C-alpha positions in Angstrom: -104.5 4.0 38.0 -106.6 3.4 34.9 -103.5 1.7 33.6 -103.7 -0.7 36.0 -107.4 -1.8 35.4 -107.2 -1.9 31.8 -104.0 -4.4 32.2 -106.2 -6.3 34.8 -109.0 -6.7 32.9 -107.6 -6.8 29.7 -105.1 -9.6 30.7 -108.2 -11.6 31.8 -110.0 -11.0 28.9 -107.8 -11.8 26.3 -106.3 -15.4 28.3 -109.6 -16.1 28.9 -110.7 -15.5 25.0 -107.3 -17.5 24.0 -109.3 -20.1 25.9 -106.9 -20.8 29.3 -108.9 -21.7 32.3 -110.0 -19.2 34.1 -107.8 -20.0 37.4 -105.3 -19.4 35.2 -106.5 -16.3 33.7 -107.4 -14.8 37.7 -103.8 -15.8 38.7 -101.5 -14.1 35.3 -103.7 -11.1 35.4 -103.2 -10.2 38.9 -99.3 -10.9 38.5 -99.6 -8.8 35.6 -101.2 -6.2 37.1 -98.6 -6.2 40.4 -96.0 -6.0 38.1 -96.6 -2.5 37.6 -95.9 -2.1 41.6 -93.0 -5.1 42.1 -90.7 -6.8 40.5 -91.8 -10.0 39.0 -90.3 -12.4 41.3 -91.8 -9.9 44.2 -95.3 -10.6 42.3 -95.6 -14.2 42.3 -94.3 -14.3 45.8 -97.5 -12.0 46.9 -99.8 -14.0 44.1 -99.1 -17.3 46.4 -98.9 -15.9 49.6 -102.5 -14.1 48.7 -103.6 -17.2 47.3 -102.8 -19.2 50.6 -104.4 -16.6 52.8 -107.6 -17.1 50.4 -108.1 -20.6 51.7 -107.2 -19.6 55.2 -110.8 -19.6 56.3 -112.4 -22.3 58.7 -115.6 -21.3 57.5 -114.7 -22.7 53.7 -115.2 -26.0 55.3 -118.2 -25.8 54.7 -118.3 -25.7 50.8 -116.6 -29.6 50.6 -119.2 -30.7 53.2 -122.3 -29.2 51.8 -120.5 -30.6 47.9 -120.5 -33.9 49.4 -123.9 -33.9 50.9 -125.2 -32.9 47.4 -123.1 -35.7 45.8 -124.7 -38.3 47.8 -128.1 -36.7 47.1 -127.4 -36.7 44.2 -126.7 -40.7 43.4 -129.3 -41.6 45.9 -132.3 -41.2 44.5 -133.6 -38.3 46.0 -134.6 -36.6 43.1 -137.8 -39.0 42.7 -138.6 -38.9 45.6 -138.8 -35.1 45.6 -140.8 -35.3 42.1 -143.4 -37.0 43.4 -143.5 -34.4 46.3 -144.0 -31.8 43.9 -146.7 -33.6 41.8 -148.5 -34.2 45.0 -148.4 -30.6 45.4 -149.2 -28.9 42.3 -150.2 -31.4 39.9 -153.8 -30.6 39.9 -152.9 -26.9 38.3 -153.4 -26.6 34.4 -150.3 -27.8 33.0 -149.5 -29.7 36.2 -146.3 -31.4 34.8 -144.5 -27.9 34.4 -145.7 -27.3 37.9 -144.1 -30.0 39.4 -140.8 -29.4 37.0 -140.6 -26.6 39.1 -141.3 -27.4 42.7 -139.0 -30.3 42.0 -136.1 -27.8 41.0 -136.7 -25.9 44.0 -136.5 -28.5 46.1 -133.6 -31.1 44.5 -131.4 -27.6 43.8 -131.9 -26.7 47.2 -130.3 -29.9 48.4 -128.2 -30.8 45.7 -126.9 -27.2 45.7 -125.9 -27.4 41.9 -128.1 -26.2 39.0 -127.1 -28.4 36.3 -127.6 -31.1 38.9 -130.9 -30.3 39.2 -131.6 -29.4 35.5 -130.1 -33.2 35.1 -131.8 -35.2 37.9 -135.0 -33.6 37.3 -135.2 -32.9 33.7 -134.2 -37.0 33.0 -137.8 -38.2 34.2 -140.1 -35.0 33.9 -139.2 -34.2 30.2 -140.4 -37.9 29.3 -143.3 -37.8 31.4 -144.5 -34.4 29.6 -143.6 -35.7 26.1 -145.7 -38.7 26.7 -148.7 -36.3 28.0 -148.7 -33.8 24.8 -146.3 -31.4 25.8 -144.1 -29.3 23.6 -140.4 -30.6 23.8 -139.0 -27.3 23.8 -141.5 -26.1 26.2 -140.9 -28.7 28.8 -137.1 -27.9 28.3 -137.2 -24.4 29.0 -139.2 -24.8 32.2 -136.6 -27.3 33.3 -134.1 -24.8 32.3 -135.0 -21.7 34.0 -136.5 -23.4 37.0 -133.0 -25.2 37.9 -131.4 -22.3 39.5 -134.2 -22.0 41.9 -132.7 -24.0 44.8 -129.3 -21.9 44.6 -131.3 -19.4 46.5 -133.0 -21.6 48.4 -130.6 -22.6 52.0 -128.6 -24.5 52.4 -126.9 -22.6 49.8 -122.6 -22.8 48.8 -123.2 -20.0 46.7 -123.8 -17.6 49.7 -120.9 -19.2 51.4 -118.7 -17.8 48.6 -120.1 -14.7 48.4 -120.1 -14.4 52.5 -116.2 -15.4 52.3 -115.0 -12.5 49.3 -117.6 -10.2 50.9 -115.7 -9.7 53.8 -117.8 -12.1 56.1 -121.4 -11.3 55.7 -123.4 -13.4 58.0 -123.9 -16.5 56.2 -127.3 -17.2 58.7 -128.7 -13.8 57.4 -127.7 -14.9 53.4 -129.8 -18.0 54.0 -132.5 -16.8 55.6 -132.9 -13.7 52.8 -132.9 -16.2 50.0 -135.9 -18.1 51.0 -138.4 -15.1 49.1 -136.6 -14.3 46.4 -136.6 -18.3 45.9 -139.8 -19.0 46.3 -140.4 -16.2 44.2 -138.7 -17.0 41.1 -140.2 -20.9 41.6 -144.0 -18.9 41.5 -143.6 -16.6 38.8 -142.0 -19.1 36.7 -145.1 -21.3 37.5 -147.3 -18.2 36.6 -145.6 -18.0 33.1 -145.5 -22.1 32.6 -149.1 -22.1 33.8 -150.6 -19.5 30.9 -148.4 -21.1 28.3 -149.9 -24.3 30.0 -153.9 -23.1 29.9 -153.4 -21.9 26.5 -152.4 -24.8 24.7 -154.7 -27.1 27.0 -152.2 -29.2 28.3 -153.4 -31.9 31.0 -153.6 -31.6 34.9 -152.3 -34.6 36.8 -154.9 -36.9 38.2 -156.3 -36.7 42.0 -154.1 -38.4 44.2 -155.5 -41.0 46.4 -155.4 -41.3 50.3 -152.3 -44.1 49.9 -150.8 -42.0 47.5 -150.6 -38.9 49.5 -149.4 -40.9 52.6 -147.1 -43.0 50.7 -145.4 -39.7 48.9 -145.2 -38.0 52.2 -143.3 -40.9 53.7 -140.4 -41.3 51.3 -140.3 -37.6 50.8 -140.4 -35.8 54.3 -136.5 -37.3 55.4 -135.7 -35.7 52.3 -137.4 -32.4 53.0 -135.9 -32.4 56.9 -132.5 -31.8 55.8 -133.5 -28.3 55.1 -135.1 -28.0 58.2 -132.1 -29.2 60.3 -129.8 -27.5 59.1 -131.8 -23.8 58.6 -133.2 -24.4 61.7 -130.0 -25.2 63.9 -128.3 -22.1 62.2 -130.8 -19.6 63.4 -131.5 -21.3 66.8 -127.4 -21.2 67.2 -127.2 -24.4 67.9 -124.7 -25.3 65.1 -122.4 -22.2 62.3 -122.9 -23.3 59.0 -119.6 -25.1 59.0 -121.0 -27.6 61.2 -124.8 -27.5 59.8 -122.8 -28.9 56.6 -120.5 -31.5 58.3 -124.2 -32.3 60.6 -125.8 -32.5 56.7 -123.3 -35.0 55.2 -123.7 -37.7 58.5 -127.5 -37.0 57.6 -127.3 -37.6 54.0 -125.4 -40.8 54.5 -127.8 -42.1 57.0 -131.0 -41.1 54.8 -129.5 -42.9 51.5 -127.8 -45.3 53.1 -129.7 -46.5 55.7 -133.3 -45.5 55.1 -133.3 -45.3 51.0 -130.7 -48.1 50.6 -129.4 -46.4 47.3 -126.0 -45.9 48.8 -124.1 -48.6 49.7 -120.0 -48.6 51.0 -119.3 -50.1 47.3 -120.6 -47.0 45.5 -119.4 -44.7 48.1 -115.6 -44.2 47.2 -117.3 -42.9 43.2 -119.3 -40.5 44.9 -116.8 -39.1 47.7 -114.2 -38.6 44.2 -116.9 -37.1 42.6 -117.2 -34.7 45.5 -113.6 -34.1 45.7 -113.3 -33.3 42.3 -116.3 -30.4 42.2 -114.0 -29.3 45.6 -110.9 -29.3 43.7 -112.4 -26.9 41.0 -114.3 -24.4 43.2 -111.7 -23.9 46.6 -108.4 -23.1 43.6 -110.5 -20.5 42.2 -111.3 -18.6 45.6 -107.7 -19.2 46.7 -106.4 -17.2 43.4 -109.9 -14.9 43.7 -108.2 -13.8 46.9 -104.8 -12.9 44.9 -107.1 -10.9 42.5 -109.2 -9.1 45.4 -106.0 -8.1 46.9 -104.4 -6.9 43.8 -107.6 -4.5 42.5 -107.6 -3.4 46.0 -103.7 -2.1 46.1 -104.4 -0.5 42.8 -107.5 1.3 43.8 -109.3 -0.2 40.8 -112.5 -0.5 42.8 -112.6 2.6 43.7 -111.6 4.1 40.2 -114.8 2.2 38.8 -117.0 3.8 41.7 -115.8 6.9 40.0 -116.8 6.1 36.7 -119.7 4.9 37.5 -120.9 7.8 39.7 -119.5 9.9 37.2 -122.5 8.8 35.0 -125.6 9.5 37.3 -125.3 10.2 41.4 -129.1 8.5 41.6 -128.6 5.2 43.4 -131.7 3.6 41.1 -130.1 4.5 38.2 -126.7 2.7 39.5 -128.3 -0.4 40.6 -129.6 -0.6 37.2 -126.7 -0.4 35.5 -124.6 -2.5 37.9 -127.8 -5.1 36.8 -127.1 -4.9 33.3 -123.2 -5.7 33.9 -123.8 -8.5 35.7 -126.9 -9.8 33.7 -124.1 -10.0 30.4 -121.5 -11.4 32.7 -123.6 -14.0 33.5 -124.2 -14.9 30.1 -120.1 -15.4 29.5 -118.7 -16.6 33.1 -120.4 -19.4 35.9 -121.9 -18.2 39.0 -119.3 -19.1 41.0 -116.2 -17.0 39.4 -118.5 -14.0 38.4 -119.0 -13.7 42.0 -115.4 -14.0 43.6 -114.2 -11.8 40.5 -117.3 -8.6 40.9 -118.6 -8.8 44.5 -115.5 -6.6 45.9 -115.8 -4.8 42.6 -119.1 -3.4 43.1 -120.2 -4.1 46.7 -118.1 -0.8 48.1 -120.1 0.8 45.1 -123.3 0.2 46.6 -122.4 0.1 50.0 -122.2 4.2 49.3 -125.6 4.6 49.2 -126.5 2.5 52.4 -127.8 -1.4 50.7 -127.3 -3.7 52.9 -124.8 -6.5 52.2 -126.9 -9.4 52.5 -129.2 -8.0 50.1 -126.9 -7.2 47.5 -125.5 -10.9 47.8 -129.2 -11.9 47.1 -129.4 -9.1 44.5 -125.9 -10.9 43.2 -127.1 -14.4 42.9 -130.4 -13.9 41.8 -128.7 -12.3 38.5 -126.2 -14.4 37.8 -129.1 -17.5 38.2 -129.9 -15.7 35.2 -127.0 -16.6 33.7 -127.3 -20.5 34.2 -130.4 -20.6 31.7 -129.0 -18.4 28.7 -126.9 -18.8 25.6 -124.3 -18.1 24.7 -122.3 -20.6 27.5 -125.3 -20.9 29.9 -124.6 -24.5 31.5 -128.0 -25.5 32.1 -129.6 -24.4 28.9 -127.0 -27.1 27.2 -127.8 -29.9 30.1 -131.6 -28.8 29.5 -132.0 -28.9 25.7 -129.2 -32.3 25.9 -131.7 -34.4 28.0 -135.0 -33.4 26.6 -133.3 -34.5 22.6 -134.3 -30.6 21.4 -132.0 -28.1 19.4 -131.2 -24.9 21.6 -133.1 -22.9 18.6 -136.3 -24.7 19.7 -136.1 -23.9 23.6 -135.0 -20.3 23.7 -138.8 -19.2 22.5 -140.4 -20.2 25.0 -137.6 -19.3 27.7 -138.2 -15.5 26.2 -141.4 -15.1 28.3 -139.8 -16.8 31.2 -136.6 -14.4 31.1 -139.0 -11.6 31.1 -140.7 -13.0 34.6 -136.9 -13.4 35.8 -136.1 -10.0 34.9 -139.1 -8.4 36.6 -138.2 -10.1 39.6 -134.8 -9.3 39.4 -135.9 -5.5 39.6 -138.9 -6.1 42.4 -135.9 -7.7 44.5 -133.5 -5.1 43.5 -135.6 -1.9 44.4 -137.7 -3.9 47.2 -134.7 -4.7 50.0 -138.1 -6.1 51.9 -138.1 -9.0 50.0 -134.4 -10.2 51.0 -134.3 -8.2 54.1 -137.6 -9.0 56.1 -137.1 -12.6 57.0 -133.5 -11.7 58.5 -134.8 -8.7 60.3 -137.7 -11.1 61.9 -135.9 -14.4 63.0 -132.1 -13.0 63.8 -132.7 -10.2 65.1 
């Protein structure tokens, strides 16, 4: 057995070091490893048939949808719109700029449902905004950095979709519902950090909005804001599944940037339903051959043989979730969210599962971590987006993320060792 894991993992390893993509990497080390079992023409044929069965989900409809709402978010001007929101909001705290960085993340990544998206939409006007009032280029960076995974954990979310799908169908209404706190709380302790930075080196508060402002900002921002609503709303009323909530979100994005905003129009629409389709065409091959990989660690009891190792180090369940933590906090820092997920979640789900956490708080557990992994070197993506827009070398922004990662890491163990956090919103409304 600890044949098999070692050719697993050391077949991924070494493709992906040889620098093959990583479907390709998923798919040759599961072949790999069922060669142990079949014959190699007996392997491919389970590879594909696995790989089929991966996609074999009504449910995945719901990752295109949601990718395509995003899209059009995404060219239509939202991001503005939702800036303005957030300066309405918070710009009257010291350092008001970072403030508002980071209420826009929230609320763009929440829609968008990309990081680098958000890191990119909202980092192109803040960062000039706080360079022209006196603020630290690499500062400003690094709170656009580590506030643009915020809105993965904020619903509507594809990232729990994924993980509902290789966890073996954990309510995707409980997922979204349990990621509003540990959201909101990595949005406010990142504003806690930005905010003494902020006080310290006496950087400026926005000015007092006035009574136009505040009704004008509300106007063009709200329709934005509702799609959350709608959607999170019609999922815990039952009135739609998430499938439909995301088919339900794209006929409401088209309307609200078409219609209302005007920044769509049918010209520019083909460009943004093939940028759409392409995102699609990256993330649905990677759970299709995810699925070949599940199935394969599952035949050859690797799971289980890495429950036994790790077990074999401590039987205390803190001491576990610690060190599961640390695995995934320096996955993170090599692999995207998105893989690192289909790839570990049947790894060390049945691990936990052992001493009684609850799925749906491990997913948020999950995610939360590998957020982590977004912001930091060496591959993070929106470290390089981050440091790109705001013209600064890497060197320059990852001092002041430091204090920032610190707040993150915190949190991470508060949501780890607190299941309240994830688990008390669930527990109230679907219950």
């Amino acid at each position: 057995m600890v044949i098999e894991a070692a050719i697993l993992f050391g077949v991924f390893f070494l493709l992906m070091a040889l620098g093959l993509p990583i479907i390709y990497a998923l798919g040759l080390a599961s072949m790999a490893t069922l060669c142990t079992t079949f014959p190699l023409e007996t392997s491919a044929y389970v590879v594909a048939q696995r790989m089929l069965a991966g996609l074999d989900s009504f449910t995945l409809l719901a990752i295109p949808f949601f990718i395509l709402a995003g899209s059009l978010m995404n060219h239509g001007g939202i991001a503005i719109r939702l800036i303005d929101l957030a300066r309405l909001i918070v710009g009257r705290l010291p350092g008001g700029l970072a403030h508002c960085n980071v209420v826009a993340n929230m609320l763009f990544g929440s829609i968008s449902g990309s990081a680098v998206a958000s890191c990119a939409a909202v980092g192109s006007v803040m960062t000039p905004l706080q360079k022209r009032e006196g603020y630290d280029p690499g500062y400003a960076a690094a709170v656009n950095i580590a506030s643009s995974p915020a809105g993965l954990l904020i619903p509507p979310s594809s990232t729990f979709i994924v993980y509902s799908l290789v966890s073996g169908g954990t309510s995707i209404a409980a997922l979204f519902v349990a990621g509003y706190l540990p959201g909101l709380l990595m949005g406010l302790g990142l504003m806690v950090v930005a905010g003494i930075i902020a006080k310290r080196r006496g950087y400026p508060t926005s000015p007092r909005p006035t009574g136009q402002d505040v009704v004008t900002t509300l106007l063009h921002a709200i329709p934005s804001v509702l799609l959350m609503v709608i959607v999170i709303g019609g999922i815990i009323t039952g009135v739609f599944t998430a499938t439909e909530a995301s088919a339900i979100a794209v006929v409401y994005t088209l309307i609200l940037t078409m219609v209302v905003y005007r920044t769509v129009s049918f010209r520019t629409l083909p460009n943004i339903v093939l940028d759409a389709a392409m995102t699609t065409a990256i993330v649905l091959p990677l759970i299709a051959v995810s699925g070949a990989m599940s199935w394969s660690m599952s035949l050859e009891s690797i799971p289980q043989q890495l429950s036994d190792l790790l077990l074999g180090l401590s039987d205390n369940p803190l001491v576990i979730l610690l060190l599961i933590n640390l695995v995934i906090l320096c996955i993170g820092m090599f692999m995207d969210i998105t893989p690192a997920l289909l790839i570990f979640t049947p790894i060390f789900l049945p691990i936990v599962t052992q001493f009684g956490m609850d799925p749906v708080h491990f997913g948020v557990v999950l995610t939360f971590n590998l957020c982590i992994g977004i912001c930091t070197p060496p591959v993070g993506s929106a470290l390089f987006v981050g440091s790109s827009i705001a013209g600064v070398p890497i060197s320059s922004v990852v001092r002041p993320l430091l204090p920032m990662f610190l707040m993150l890491f915190a949190l991470l163990l508060a949501i780890t060792y607190i299941p309240q956090i994830s688990l008390a919103l669930p527990n109230l409304l679907l219950n």
